[in-house]
PDB file of C-alpha atoms and ligand atoms in Angstrom:
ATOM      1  CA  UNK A 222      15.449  15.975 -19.056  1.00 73.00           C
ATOM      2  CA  UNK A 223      16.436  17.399 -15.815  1.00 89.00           C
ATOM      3  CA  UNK A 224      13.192  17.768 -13.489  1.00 96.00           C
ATOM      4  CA  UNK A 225      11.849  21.628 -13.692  1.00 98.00           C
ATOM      5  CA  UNK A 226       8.478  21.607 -12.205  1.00 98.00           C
ATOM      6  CA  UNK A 227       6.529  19.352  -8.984  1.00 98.00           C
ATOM      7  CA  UNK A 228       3.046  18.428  -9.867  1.00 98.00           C
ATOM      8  CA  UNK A 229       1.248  17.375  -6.526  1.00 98.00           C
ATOM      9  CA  UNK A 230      -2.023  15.651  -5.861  1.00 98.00           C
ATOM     10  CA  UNK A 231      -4.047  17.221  -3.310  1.00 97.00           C
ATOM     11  CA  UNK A 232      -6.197  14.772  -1.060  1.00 96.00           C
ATOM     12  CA  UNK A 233      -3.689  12.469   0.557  1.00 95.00           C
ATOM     13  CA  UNK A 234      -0.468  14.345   0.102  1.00 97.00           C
ATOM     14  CA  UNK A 235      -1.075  17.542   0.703  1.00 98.00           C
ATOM     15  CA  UNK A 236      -3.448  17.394   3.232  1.00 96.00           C
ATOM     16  CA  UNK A 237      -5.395  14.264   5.033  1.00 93.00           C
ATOM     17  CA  UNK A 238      -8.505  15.102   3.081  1.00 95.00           C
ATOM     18  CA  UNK A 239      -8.667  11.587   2.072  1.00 92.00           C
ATOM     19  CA  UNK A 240      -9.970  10.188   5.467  1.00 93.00           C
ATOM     20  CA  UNK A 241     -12.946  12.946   5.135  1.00 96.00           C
ATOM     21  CA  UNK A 242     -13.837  11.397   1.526  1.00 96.00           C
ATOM     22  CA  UNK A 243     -13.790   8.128   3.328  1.00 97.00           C
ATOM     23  CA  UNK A 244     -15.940   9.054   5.954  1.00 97.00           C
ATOM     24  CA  UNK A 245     -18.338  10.935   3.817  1.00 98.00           C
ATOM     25  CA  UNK A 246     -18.601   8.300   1.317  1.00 98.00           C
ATOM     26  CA  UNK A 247     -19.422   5.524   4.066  1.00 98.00           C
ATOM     27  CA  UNK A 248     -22.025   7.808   5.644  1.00 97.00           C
ATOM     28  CA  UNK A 249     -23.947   7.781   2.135  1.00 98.00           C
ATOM     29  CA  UNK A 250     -22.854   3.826   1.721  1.00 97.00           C
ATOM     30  CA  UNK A 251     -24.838   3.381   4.822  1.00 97.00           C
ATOM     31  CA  UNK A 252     -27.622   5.335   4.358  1.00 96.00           C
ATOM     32  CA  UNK A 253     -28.087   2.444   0.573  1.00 96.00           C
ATOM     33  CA  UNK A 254     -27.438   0.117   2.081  1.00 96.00           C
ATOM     34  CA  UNK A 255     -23.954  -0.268   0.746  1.00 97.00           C
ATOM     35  CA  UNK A 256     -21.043  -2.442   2.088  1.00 96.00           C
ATOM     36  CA  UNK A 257     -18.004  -0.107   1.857  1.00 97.00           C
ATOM     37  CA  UNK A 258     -14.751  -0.780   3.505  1.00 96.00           C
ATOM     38  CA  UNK A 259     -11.019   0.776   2.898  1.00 96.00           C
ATOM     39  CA  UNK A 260     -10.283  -1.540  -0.017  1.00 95.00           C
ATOM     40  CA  UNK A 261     -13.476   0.131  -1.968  1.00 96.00           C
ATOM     41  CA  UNK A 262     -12.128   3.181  -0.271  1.00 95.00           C
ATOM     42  CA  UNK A 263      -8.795   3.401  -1.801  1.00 93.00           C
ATOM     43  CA  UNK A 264     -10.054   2.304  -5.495  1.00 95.00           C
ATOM     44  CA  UNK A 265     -12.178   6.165  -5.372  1.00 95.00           C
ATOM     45  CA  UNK A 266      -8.637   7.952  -4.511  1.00 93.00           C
ATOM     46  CA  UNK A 267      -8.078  10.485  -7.405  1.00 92.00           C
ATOM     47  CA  UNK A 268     -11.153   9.292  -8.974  1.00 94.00           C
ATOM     48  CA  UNK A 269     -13.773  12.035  -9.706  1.00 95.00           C
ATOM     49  CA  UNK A 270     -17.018  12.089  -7.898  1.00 96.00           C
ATOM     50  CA  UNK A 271     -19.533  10.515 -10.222  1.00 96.00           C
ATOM     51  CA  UNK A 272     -17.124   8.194 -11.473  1.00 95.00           C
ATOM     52  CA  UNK A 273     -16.480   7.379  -7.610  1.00 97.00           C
ATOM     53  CA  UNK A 274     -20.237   7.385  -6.873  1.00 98.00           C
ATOM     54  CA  UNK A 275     -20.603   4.385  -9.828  1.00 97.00           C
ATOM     55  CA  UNK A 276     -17.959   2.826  -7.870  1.00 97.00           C
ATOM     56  CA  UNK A 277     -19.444   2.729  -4.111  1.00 97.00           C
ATOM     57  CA  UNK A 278     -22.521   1.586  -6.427  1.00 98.00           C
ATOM     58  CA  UNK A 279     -21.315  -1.583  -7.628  1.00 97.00           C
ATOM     59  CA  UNK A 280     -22.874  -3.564  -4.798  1.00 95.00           C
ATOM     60  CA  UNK A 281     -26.443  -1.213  -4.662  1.00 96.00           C
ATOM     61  CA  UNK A 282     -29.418  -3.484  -4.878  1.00 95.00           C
ATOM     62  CA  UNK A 283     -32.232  -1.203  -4.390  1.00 94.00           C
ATOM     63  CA  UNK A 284     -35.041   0.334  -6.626  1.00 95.00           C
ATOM     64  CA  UNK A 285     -33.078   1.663  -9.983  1.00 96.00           C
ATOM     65  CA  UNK A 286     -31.512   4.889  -9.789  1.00 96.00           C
ATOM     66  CA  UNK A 287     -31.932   7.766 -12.467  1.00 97.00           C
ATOM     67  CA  UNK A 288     -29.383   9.904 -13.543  1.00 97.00           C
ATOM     68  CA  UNK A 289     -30.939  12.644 -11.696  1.00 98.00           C
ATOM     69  CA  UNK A 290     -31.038  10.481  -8.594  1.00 98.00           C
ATOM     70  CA  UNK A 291     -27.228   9.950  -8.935  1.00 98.00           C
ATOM     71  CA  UNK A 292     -26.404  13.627  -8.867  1.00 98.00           C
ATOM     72  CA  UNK A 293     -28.699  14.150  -6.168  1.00 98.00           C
ATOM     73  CA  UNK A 294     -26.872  11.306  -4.265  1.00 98.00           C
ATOM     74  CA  UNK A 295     -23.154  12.555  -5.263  1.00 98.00           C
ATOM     75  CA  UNK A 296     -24.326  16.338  -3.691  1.00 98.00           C
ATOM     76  CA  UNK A 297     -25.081  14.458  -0.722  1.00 98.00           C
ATOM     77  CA  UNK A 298     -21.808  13.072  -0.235  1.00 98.00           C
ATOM     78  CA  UNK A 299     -20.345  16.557  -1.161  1.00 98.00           C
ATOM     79  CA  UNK A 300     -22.053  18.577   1.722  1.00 98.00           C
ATOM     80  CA  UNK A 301     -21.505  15.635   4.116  1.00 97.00           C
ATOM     81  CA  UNK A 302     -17.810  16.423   3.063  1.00 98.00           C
ATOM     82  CA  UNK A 303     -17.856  19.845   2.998  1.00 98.00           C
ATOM     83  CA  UNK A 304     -18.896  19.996   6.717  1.00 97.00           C
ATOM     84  CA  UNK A 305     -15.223  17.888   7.129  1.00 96.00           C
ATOM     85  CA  UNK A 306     -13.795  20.437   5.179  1.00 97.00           C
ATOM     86  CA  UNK A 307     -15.251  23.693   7.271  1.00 97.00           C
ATOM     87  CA  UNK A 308     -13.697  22.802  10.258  1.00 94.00           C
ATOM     88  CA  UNK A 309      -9.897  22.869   8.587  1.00 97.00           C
ATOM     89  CA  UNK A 310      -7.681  25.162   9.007  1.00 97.00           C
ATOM     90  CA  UNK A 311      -3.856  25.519   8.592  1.00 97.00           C
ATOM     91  CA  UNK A 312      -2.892  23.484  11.274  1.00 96.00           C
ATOM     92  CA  UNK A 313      -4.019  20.950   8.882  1.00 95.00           C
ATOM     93  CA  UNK A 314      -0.684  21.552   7.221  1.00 97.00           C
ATOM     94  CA  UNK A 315       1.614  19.328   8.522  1.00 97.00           C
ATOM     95  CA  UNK A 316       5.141  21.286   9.145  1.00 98.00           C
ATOM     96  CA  UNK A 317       6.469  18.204   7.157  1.00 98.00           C
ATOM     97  CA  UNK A 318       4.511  19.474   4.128  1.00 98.00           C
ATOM     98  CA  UNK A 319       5.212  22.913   4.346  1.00 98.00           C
ATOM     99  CA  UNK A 320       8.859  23.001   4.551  1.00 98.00           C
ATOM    100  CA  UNK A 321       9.194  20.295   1.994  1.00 98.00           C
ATOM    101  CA  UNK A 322       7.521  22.153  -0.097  1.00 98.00           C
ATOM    102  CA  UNK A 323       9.403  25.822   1.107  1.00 98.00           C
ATOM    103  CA  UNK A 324      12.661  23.902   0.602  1.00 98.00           C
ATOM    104  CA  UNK A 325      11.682  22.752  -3.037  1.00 98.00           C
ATOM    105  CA  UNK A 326      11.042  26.477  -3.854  1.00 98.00           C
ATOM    106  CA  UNK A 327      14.024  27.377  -2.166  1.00 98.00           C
ATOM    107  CA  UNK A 328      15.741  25.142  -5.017  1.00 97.00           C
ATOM    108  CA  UNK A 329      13.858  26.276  -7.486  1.00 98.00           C
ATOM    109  CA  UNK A 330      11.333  23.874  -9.236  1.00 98.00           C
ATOM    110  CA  UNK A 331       7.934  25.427  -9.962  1.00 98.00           C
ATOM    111  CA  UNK A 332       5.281  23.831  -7.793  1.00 98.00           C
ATOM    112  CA  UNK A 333       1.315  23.336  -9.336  1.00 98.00           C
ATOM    113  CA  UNK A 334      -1.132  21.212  -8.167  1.00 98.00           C
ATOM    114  CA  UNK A 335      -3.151  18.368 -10.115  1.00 98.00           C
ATOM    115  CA  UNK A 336      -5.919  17.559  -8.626  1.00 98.00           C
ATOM    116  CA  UNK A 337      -9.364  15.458  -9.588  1.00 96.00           C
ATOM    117  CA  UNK A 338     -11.212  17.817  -6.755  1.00 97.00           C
ATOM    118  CA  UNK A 339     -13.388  20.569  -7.499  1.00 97.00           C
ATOM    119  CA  UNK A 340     -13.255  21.526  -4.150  1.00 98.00           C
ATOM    120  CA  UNK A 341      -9.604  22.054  -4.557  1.00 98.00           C
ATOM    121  CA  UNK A 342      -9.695  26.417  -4.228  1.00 98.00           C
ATOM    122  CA  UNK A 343     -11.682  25.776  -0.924  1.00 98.00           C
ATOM    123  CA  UNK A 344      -9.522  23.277   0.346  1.00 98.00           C
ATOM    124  CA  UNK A 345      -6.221  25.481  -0.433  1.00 98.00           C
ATOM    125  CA  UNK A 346      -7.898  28.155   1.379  1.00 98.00           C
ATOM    126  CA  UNK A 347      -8.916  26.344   4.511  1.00 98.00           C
ATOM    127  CA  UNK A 348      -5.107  25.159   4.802  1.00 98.00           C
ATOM    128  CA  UNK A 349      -3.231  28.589   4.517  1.00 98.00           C
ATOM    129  CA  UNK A 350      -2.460  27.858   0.709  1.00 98.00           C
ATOM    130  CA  UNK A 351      -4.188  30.064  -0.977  1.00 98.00           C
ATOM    131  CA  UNK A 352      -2.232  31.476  -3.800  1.00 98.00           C
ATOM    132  CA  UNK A 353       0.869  29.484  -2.819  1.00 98.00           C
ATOM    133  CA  UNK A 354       1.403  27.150  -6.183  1.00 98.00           C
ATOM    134  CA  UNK A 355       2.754  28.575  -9.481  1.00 98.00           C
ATOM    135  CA  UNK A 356      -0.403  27.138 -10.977  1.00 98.00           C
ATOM    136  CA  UNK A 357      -3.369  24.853 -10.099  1.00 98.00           C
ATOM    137  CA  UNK A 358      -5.225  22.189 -12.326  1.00 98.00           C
ATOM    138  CA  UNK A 359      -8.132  20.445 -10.899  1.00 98.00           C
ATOM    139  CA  UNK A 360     -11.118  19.003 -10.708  1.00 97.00           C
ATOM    140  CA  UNK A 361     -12.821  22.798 -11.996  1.00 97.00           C
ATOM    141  CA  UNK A 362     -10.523  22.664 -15.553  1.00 97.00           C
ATOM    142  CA  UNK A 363     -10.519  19.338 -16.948  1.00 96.00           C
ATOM    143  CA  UNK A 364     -13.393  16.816 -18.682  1.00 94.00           C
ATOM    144  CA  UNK A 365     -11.717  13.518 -17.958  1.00 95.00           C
ATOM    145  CA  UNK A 366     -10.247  12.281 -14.272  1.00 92.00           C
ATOM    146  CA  UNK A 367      -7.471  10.057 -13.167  1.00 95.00           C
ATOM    147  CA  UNK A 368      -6.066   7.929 -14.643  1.00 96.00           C
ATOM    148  CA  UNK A 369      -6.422   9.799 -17.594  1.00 97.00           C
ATOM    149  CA  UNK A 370      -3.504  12.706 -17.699  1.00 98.00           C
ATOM    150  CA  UNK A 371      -5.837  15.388 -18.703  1.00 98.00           C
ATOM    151  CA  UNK A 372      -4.966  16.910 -15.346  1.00 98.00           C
ATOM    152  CA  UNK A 373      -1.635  17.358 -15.426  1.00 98.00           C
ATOM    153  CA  UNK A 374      -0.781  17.984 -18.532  1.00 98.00           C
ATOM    154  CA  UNK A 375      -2.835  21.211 -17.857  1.00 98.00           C
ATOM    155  CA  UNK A 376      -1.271  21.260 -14.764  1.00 98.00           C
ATOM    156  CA  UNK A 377       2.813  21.095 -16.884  1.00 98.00           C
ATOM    157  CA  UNK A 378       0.709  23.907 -19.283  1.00 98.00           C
ATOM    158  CA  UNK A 379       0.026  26.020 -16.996  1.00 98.00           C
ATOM    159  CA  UNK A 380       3.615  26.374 -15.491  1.00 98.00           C
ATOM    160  CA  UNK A 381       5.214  26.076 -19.212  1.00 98.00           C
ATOM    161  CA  UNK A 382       6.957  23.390 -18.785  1.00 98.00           C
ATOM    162  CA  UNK A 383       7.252  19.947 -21.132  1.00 98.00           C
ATOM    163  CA  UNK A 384       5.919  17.041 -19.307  1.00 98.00           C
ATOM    164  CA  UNK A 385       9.299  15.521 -19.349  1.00 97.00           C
ATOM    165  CA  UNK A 386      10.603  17.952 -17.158  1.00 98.00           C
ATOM    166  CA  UNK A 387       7.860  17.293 -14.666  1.00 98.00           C
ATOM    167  CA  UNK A 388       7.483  15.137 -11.203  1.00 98.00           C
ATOM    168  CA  UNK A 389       3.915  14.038 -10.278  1.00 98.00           C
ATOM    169  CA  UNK A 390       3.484  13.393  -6.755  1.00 98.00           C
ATOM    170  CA  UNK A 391       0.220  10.942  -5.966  1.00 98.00           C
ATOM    171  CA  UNK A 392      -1.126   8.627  -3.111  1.00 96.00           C
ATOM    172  CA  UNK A 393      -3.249   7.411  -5.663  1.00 96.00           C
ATOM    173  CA  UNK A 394      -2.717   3.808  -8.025  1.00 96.00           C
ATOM    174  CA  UNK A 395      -5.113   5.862 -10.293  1.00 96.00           C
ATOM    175  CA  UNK A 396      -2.998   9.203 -10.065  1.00 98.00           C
ATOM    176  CA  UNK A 397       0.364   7.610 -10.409  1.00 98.00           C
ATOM    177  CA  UNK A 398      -1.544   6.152 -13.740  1.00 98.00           C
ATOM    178  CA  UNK A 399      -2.393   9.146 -14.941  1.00 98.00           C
ATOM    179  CA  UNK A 400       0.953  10.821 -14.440  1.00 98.00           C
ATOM    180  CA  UNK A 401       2.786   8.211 -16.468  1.00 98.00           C
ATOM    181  CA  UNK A 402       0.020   8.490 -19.271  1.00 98.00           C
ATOM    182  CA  UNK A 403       1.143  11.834 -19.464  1.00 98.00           C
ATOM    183  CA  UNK A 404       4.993  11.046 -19.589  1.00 98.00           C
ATOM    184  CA  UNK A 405       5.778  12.236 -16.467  1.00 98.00           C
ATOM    185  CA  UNK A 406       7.970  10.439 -13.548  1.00 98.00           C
ATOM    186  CA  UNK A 407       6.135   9.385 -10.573  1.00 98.00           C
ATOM    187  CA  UNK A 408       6.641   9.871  -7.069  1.00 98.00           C
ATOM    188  CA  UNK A 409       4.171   8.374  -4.824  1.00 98.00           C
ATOM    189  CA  UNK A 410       3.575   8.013  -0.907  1.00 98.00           C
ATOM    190  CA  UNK A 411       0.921   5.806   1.169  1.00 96.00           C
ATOM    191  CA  UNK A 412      -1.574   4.041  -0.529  1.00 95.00           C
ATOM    192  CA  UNK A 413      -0.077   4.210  -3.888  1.00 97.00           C
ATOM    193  CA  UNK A 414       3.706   3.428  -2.914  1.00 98.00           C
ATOM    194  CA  UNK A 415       2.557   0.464  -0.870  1.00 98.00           C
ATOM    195  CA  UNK A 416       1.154  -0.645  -4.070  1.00 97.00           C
ATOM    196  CA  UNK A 417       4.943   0.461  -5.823  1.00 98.00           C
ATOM    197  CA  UNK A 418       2.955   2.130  -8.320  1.00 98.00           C
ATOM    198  CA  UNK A 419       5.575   5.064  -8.752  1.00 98.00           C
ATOM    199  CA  UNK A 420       8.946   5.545 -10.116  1.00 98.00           C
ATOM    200  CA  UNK A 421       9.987   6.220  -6.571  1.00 98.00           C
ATOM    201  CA  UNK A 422       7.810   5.094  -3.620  1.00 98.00           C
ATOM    202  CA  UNK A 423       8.821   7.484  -0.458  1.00 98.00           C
ATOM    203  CA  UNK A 424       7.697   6.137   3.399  1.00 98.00           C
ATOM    204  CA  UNK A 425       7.221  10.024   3.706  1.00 98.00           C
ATOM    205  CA  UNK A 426       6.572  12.960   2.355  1.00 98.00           C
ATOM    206  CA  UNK A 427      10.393  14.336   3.035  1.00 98.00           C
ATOM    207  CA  UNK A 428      11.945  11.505   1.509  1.00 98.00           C
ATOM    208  CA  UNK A 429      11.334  14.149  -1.881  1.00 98.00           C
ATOM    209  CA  UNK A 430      14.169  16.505  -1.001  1.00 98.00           C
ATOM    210  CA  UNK A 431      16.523  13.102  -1.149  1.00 97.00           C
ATOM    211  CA  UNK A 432      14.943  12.167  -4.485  1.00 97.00           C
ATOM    212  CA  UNK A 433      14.874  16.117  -6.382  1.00 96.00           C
TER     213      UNK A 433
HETATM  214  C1  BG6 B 706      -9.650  13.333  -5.527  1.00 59.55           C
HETATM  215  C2  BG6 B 706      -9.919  12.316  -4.465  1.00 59.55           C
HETATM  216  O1  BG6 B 706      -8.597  14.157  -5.130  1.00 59.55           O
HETATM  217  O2  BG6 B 706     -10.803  14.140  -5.766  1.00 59.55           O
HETATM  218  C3  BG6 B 706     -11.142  11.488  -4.847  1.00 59.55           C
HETATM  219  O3  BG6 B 706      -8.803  11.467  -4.309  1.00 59.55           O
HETATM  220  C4  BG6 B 706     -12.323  12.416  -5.086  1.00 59.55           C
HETATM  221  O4  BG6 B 706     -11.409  10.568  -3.826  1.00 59.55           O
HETATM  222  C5  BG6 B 706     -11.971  13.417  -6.170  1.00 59.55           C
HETATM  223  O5  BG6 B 706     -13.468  11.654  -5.486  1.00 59.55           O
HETATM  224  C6  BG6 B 706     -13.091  14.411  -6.458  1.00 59.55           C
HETATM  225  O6  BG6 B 706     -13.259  15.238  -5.346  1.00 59.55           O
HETATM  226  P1  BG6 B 706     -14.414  16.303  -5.150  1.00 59.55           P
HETATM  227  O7  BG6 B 706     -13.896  17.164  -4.017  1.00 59.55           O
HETATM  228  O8  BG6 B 706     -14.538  17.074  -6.435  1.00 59.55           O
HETATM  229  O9  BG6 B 706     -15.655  15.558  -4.822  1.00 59.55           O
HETATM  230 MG1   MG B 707      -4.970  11.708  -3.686  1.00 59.55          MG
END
């Protein structure tokens, strides 16, 4: 089936987002105690935020932590994060990015966004694209994250579209998982297509208009 619709991930293809998880994630490593380099780093990419926070926890050896304790620890890393995220603005949005995406419009495929964040509407806003995407799944509508394809499917629901006629775009091993779960074709750049975990793995962001 001919491709209809362009399903992008958010943090680390849209925007550099990613490096502020990073960051916020090895402030709160630091804080328990916690080795954390980029290898743990790229294993949380499209991974939700508990499920991230048992993650960077693998290595914790101090006193037990409650559940309670755990959310308390993953708002932590969220308002580190969020004080990353305050200071974006849309010349955060690279001019690669935006007329990619402009020229995919311009040839007609419906463009959503699947992404594991919940701070996906704030993140959109900061970066001029509020209201841009036919439709936007995230971390706000589904129960289960990437790798499972919970995310887009909603994402291929929302635009009306069969998964089949959809292209998932991910930096993520996790989200490039999750897109084939949900019988989609994979596109992936940086982390993930260094890894080849795509159907196509681009050296940039561009390299979609020679693939769609
Ligand atoms: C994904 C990121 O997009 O969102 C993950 O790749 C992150 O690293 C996840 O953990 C959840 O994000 P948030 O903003 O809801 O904490
Ligand atoms: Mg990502």
């Amino acid at each position: 089936m001919k491709c209809q619709a362009v399903i992008f991930d958010l943090d680390g293809v849209i925007c550099f987002t990613d490096e502020y998880h990073y960051r916020a994630w090895k402030a709160l490593a630091g804080k328990l105690n916690v080795p954390f380099d980029r290898t743990v780093n790229n294993r949380l990419r499209g991974v939700s935020r508990m499920a991230s926070l048992e993650i960077v926890l693998e290595k914790y050896s101090g006193p037990a932590l409650s559940q309670e304790d755990k959310e308390a620890l993953a708002a932590e890393k969220n308002a580190i994060y969020r004080e990353s995220l305050r200071e974006m603005s849309p010349a955060d949005l690279s001019e690669e990015v935006k007329s990619t995406l402009d020229e995919l419009r311009r040839r007609g495929y419906l463009l959503a966004i699947g992404s594991s964040s919940k701070n996906t509407p704030f993140i959109l806003r900061q970066i001029g694209l509020e209201g841009y995407f036919d439709a936007v799944s995230d971390g706000n509508n589904i129960t289960r994250s990437k790798p499972d394809p919970e995310v887009f499917l909603k994402a291929a629901e929302f635009v009306g579209r069969e998964p089949a006629a959809c292209l998932v775009v991910e930096d993520a091993v996790s989200g490039a998982e999750a897109g084939h779960a949900a019988g989609m074709k994979v596109a992936c750049v940086g982390d993930a297509a260094e890894k080849k975990a795509g159907d196509y793995n681009l050296k940039s962001f561009g390299e979609l208009l020679d693939i769609l």
